[in-house]
PDB file of C-alpha atoms in Angstrom:
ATOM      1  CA  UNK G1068    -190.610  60.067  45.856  1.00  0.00           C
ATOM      2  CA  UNK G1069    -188.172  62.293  46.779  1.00  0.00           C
ATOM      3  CA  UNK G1070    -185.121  63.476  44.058  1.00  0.00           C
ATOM      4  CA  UNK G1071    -181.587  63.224  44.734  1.00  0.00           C
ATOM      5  CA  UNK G1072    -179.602  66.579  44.443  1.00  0.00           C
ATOM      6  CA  UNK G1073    -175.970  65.018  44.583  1.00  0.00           C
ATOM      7  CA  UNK G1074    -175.801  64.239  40.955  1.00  0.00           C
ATOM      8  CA  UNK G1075    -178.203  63.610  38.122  1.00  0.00           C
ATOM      9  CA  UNK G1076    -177.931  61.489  34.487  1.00  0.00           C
ATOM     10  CA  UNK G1077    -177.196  62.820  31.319  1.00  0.00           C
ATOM     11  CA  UNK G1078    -178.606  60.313  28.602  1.00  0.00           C
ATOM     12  CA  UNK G1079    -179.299  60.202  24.978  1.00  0.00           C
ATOM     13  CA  UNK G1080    -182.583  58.801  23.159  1.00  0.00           C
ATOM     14  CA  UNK G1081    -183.930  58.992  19.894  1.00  0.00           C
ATOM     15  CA  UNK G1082    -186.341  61.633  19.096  1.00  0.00           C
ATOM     16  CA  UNK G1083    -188.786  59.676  17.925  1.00  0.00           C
ATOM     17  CA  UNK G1084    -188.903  57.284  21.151  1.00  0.00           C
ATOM     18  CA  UNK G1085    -189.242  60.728  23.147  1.00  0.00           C
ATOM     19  CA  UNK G1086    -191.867  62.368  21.213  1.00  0.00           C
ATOM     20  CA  UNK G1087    -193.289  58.508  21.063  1.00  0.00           C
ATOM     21  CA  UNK G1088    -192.872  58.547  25.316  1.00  0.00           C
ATOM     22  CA  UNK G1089    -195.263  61.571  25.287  1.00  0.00           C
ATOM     23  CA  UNK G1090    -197.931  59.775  23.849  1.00  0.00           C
ATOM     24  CA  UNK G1091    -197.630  56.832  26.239  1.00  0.00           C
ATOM     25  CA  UNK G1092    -197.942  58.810  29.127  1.00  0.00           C
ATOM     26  CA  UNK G1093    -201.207  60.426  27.794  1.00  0.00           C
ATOM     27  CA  UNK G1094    -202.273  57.204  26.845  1.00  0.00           C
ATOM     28  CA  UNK G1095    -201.347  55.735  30.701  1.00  0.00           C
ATOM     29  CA  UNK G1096    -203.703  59.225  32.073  1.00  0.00           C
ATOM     30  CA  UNK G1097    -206.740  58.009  29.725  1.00  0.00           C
ATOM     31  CA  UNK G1098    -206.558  54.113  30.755  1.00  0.00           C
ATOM     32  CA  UNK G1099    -206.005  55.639  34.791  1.00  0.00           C
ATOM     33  CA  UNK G1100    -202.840  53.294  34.749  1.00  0.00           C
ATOM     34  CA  UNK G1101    -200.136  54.953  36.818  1.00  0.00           C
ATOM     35  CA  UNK G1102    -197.381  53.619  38.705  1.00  0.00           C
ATOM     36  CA  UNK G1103    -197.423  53.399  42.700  1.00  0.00           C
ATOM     37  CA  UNK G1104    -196.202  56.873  42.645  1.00  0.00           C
ATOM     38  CA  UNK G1105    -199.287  57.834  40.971  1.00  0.00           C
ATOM     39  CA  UNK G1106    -197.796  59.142  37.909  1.00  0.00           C
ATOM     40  CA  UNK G1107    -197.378  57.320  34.485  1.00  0.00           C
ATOM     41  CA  UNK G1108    -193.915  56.240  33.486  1.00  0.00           C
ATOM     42  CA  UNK G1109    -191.841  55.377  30.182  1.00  0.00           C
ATOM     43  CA  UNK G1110    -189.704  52.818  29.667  1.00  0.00           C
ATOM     44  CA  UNK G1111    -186.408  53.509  27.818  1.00  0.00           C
ATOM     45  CA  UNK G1112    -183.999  50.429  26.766  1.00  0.00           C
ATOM     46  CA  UNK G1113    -179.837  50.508  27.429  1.00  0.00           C
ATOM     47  CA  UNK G1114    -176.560  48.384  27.451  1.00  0.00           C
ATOM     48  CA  UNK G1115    -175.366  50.922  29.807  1.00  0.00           C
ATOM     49  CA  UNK G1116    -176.211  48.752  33.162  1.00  0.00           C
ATOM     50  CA  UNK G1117    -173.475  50.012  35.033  1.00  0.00           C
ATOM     51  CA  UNK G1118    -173.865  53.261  34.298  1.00  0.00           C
ATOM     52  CA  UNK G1119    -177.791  52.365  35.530  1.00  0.00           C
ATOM     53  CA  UNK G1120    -176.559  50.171  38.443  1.00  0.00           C
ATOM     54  CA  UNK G1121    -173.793  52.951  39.855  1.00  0.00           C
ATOM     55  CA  UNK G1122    -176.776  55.518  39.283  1.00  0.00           C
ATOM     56  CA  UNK G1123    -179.086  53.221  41.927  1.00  0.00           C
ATOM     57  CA  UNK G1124    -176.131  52.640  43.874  1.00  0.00           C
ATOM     58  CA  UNK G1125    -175.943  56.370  44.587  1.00  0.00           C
ATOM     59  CA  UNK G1126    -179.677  57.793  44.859  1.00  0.00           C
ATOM     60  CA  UNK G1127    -180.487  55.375  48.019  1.00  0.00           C
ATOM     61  CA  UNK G1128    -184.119  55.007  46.916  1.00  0.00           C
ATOM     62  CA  UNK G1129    -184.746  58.300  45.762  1.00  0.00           C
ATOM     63  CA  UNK G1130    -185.639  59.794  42.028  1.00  0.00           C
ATOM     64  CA  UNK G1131    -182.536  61.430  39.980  1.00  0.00           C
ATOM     65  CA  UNK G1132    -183.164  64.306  37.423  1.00  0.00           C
ATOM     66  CA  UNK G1133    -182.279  62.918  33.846  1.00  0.00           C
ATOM     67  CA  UNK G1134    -181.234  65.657  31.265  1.00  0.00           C
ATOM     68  CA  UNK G1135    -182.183  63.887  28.083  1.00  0.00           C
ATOM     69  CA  UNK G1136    -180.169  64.898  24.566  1.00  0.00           C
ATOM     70  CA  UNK G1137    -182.574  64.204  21.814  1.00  0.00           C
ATOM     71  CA  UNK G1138    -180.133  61.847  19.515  1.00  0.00           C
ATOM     72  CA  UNK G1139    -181.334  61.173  15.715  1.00  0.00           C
ATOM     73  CA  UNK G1140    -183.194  64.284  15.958  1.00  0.00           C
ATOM     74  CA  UNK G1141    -184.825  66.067  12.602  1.00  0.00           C
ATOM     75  CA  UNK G1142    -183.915  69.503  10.938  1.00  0.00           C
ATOM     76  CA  UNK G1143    -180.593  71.034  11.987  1.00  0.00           C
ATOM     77  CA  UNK G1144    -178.796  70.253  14.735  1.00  0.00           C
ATOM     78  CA  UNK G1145    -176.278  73.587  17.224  1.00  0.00           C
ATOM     79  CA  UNK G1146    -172.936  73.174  16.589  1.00  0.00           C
ATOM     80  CA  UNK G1147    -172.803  72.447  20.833  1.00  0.00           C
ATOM     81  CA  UNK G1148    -175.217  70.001  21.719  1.00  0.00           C
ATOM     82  CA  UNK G1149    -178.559  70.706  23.637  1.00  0.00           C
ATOM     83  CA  UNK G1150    -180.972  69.224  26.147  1.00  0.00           C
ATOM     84  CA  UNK G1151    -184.305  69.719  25.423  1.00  0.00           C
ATOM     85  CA  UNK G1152    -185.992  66.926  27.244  1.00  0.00           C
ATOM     86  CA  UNK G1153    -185.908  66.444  31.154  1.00  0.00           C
ATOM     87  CA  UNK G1154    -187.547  63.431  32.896  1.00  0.00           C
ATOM     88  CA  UNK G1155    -187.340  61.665  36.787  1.00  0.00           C
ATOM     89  CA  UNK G1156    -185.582  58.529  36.701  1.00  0.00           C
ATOM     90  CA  UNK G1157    -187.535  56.245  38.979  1.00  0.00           C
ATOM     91  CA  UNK G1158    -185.708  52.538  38.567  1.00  0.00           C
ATOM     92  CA  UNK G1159    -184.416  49.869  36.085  1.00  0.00           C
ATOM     93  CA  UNK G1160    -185.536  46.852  35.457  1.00  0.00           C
ATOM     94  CA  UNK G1161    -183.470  43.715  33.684  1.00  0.00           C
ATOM     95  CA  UNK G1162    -184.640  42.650  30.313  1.00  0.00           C
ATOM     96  CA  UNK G1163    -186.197  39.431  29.484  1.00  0.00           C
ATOM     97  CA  UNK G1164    -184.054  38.379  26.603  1.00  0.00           C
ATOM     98  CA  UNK G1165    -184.091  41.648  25.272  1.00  0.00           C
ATOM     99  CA  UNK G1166    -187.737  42.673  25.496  1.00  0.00           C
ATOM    100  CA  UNK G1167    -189.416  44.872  28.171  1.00  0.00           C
ATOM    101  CA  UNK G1168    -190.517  42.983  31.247  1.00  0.00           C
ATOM    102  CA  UNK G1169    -193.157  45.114  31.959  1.00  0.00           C
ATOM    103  CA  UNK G1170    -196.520  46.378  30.331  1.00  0.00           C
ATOM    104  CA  UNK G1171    -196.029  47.393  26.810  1.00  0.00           C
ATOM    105  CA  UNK G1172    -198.230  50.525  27.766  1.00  0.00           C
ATOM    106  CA  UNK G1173    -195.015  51.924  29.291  1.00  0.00           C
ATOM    107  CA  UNK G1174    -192.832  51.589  26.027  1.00  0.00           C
ATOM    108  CA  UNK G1175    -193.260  54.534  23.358  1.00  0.00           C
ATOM    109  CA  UNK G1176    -195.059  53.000  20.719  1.00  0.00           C
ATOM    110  CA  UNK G1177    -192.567  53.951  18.410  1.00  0.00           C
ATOM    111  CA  UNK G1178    -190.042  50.514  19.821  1.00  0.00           C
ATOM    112  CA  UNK G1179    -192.989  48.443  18.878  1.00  0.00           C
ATOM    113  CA  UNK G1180    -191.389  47.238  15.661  1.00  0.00           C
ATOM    114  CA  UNK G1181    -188.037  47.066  16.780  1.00  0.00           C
ATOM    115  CA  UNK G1182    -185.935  43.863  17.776  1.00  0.00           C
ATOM    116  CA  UNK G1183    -184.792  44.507  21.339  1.00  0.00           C
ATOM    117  CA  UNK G1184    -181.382  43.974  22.070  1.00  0.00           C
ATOM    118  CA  UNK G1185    -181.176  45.607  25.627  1.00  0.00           C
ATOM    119  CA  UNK G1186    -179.865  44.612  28.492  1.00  0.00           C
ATOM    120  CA  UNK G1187    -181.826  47.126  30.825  1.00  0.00           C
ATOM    121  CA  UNK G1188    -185.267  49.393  30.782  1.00  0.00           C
ATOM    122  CA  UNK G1189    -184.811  52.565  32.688  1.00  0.00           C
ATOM    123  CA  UNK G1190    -188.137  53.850  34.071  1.00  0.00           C
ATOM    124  CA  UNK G1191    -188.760  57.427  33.831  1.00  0.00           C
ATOM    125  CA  UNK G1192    -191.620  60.151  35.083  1.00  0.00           C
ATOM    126  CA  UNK G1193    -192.585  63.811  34.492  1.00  0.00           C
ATOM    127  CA  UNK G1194    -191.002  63.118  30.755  1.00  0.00           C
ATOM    128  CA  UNK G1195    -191.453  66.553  29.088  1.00  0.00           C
ATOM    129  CA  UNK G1196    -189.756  69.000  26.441  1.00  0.00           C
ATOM    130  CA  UNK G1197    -187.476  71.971  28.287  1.00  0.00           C
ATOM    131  CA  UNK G1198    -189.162  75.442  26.905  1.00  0.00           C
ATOM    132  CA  UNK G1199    -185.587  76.494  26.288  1.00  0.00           C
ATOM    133  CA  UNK G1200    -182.220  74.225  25.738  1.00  0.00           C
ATOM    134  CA  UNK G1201    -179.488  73.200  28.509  1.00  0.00           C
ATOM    135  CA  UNK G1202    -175.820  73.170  26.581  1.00  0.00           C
ATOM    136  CA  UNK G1203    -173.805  70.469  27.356  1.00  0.00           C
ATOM    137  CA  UNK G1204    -171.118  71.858  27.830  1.00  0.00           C
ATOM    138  CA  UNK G1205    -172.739  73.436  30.552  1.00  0.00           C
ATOM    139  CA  UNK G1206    -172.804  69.908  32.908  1.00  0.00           C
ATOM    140  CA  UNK G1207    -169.999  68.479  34.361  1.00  0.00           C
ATOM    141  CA  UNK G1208    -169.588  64.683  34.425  1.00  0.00           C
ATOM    142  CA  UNK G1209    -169.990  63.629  38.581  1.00  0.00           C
ATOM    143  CA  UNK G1210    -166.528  63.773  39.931  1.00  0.00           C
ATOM    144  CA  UNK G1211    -164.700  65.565  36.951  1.00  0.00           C
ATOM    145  CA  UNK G1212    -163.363  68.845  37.532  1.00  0.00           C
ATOM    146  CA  UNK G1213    -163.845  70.788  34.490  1.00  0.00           C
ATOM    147  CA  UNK G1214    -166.927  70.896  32.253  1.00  0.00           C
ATOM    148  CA  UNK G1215    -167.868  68.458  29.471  1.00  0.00           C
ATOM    149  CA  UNK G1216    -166.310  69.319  26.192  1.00  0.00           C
ATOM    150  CA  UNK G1217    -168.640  71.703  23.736  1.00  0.00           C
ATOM    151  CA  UNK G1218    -169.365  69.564  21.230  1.00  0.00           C
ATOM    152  CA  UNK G1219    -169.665  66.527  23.799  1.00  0.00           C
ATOM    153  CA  UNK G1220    -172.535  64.170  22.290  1.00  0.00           C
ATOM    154  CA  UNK G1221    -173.991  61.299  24.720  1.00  0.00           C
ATOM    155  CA  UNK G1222    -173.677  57.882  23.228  1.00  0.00           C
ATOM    156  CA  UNK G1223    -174.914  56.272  26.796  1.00  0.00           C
ATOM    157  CA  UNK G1224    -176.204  57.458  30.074  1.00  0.00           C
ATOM    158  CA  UNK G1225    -173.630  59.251  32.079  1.00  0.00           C
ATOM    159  CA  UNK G1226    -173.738  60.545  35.644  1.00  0.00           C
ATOM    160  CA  UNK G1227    -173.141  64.283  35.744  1.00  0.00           C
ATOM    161  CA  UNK G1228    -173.259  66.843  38.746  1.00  0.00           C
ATOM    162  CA  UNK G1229    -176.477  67.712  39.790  1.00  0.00           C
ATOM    163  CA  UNK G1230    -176.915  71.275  37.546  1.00  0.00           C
ATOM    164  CA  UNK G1231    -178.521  73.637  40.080  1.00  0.00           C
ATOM    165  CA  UNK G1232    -178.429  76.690  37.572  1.00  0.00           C
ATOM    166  CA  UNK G1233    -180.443  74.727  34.938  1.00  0.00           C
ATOM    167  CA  UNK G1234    -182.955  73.325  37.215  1.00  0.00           C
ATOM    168  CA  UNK G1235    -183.204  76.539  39.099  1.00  0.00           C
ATOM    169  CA  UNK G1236    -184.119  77.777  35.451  1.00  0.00           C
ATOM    170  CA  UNK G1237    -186.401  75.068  34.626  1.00  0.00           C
ATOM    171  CA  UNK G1238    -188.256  75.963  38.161  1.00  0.00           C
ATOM    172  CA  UNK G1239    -188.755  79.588  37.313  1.00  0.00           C
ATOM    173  CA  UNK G1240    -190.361  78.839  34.043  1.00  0.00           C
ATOM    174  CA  UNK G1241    -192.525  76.276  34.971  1.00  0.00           C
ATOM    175  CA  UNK G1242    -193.739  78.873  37.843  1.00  0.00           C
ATOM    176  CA  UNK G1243    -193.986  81.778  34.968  1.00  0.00           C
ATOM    177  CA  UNK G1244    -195.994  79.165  33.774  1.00  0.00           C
ATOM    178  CA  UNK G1245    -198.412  78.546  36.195  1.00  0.00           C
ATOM    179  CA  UNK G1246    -199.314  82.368  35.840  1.00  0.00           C
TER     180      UNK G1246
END
């Protein structure tokens, strides 16, 4: 699937559900259970369907880079906020009274307890931790002119410019890498 460079999604999820997303995936590779893109996928829960809807209104089909702030993290947090997590958002699906629709093998494991209240599951790929952190006051919200504010902290998925310098940075270390 092809990603969308006209703007990209700026979302918060806890930690735990991130580090718990990690494990899913492996656990999809083991079992050979991958989506029709042939990669595994997570599934994260929001009330922030327009923000989702707007988001599939604009990519026409195509994946959207999601910058993901770690919220409810442990240890200290930066004074100015951080991305340390980037994933490919693939879709949304509508909950079923709250729950997940889909295959619990696609929720982090660490939900399983929980009461789900959501009204959407956005689908994710290519979930994995940033070697080094994206401020947020770097990213610009999609159509704003300035910046977001430094000590800006994501309550709910918002569209932001797509941030060529970051992913242009992510590139070049994933290719140091591969060396």
């Amino acid at each position: 699937m092809e990603t969308t460079r006209t703007f990209a999604i700026l979302a918060p999820v806890p930690e735990i559900h991130l580090l718990s997303g990690l494990e899913a995936i492996a656990a999809q590779l083991n079992l050979d259970e991958v989506t029709s893109e042939g990669l595994p996928k997570v599934a994260f829960g929001s009330m922030a369907f327009e923000v989702i809807r707007k988001a599939d209104e604009l990519r026409k089909e195509r994946a959207v880079e999601v910058l993901i702030y770690a919220s409810e993290a442990q240890g200290d947090q930066p004074l100015n906020p951080e991305v340390w997590w980037r994933a490919r958002y693939i879709g949304h699906v509508p909950s079923r009274n709250g729950r997940y629709p889909g295959k619990s093998m696609f929720r982090p494991q660490s939900t399983a307890g929980a009461r789900p209240t959501w009204a959407i599951y956005w689908e994710v790929q290519e979930l994995e931790k940033l070697k080094a952190p994206i401020a947020i006051a770097s990213l610009q919200g999609l159509g704003q002119k300035a910046p977001l504010k430094g000590r800006f902290v994501p309550e709910d998925p918002v569209l932001i410019e797509y941030p060529f310098a970051a992913f242009v940075a992510i590139s070049r270390q994933a290719a140091a890498d591969r060396k």
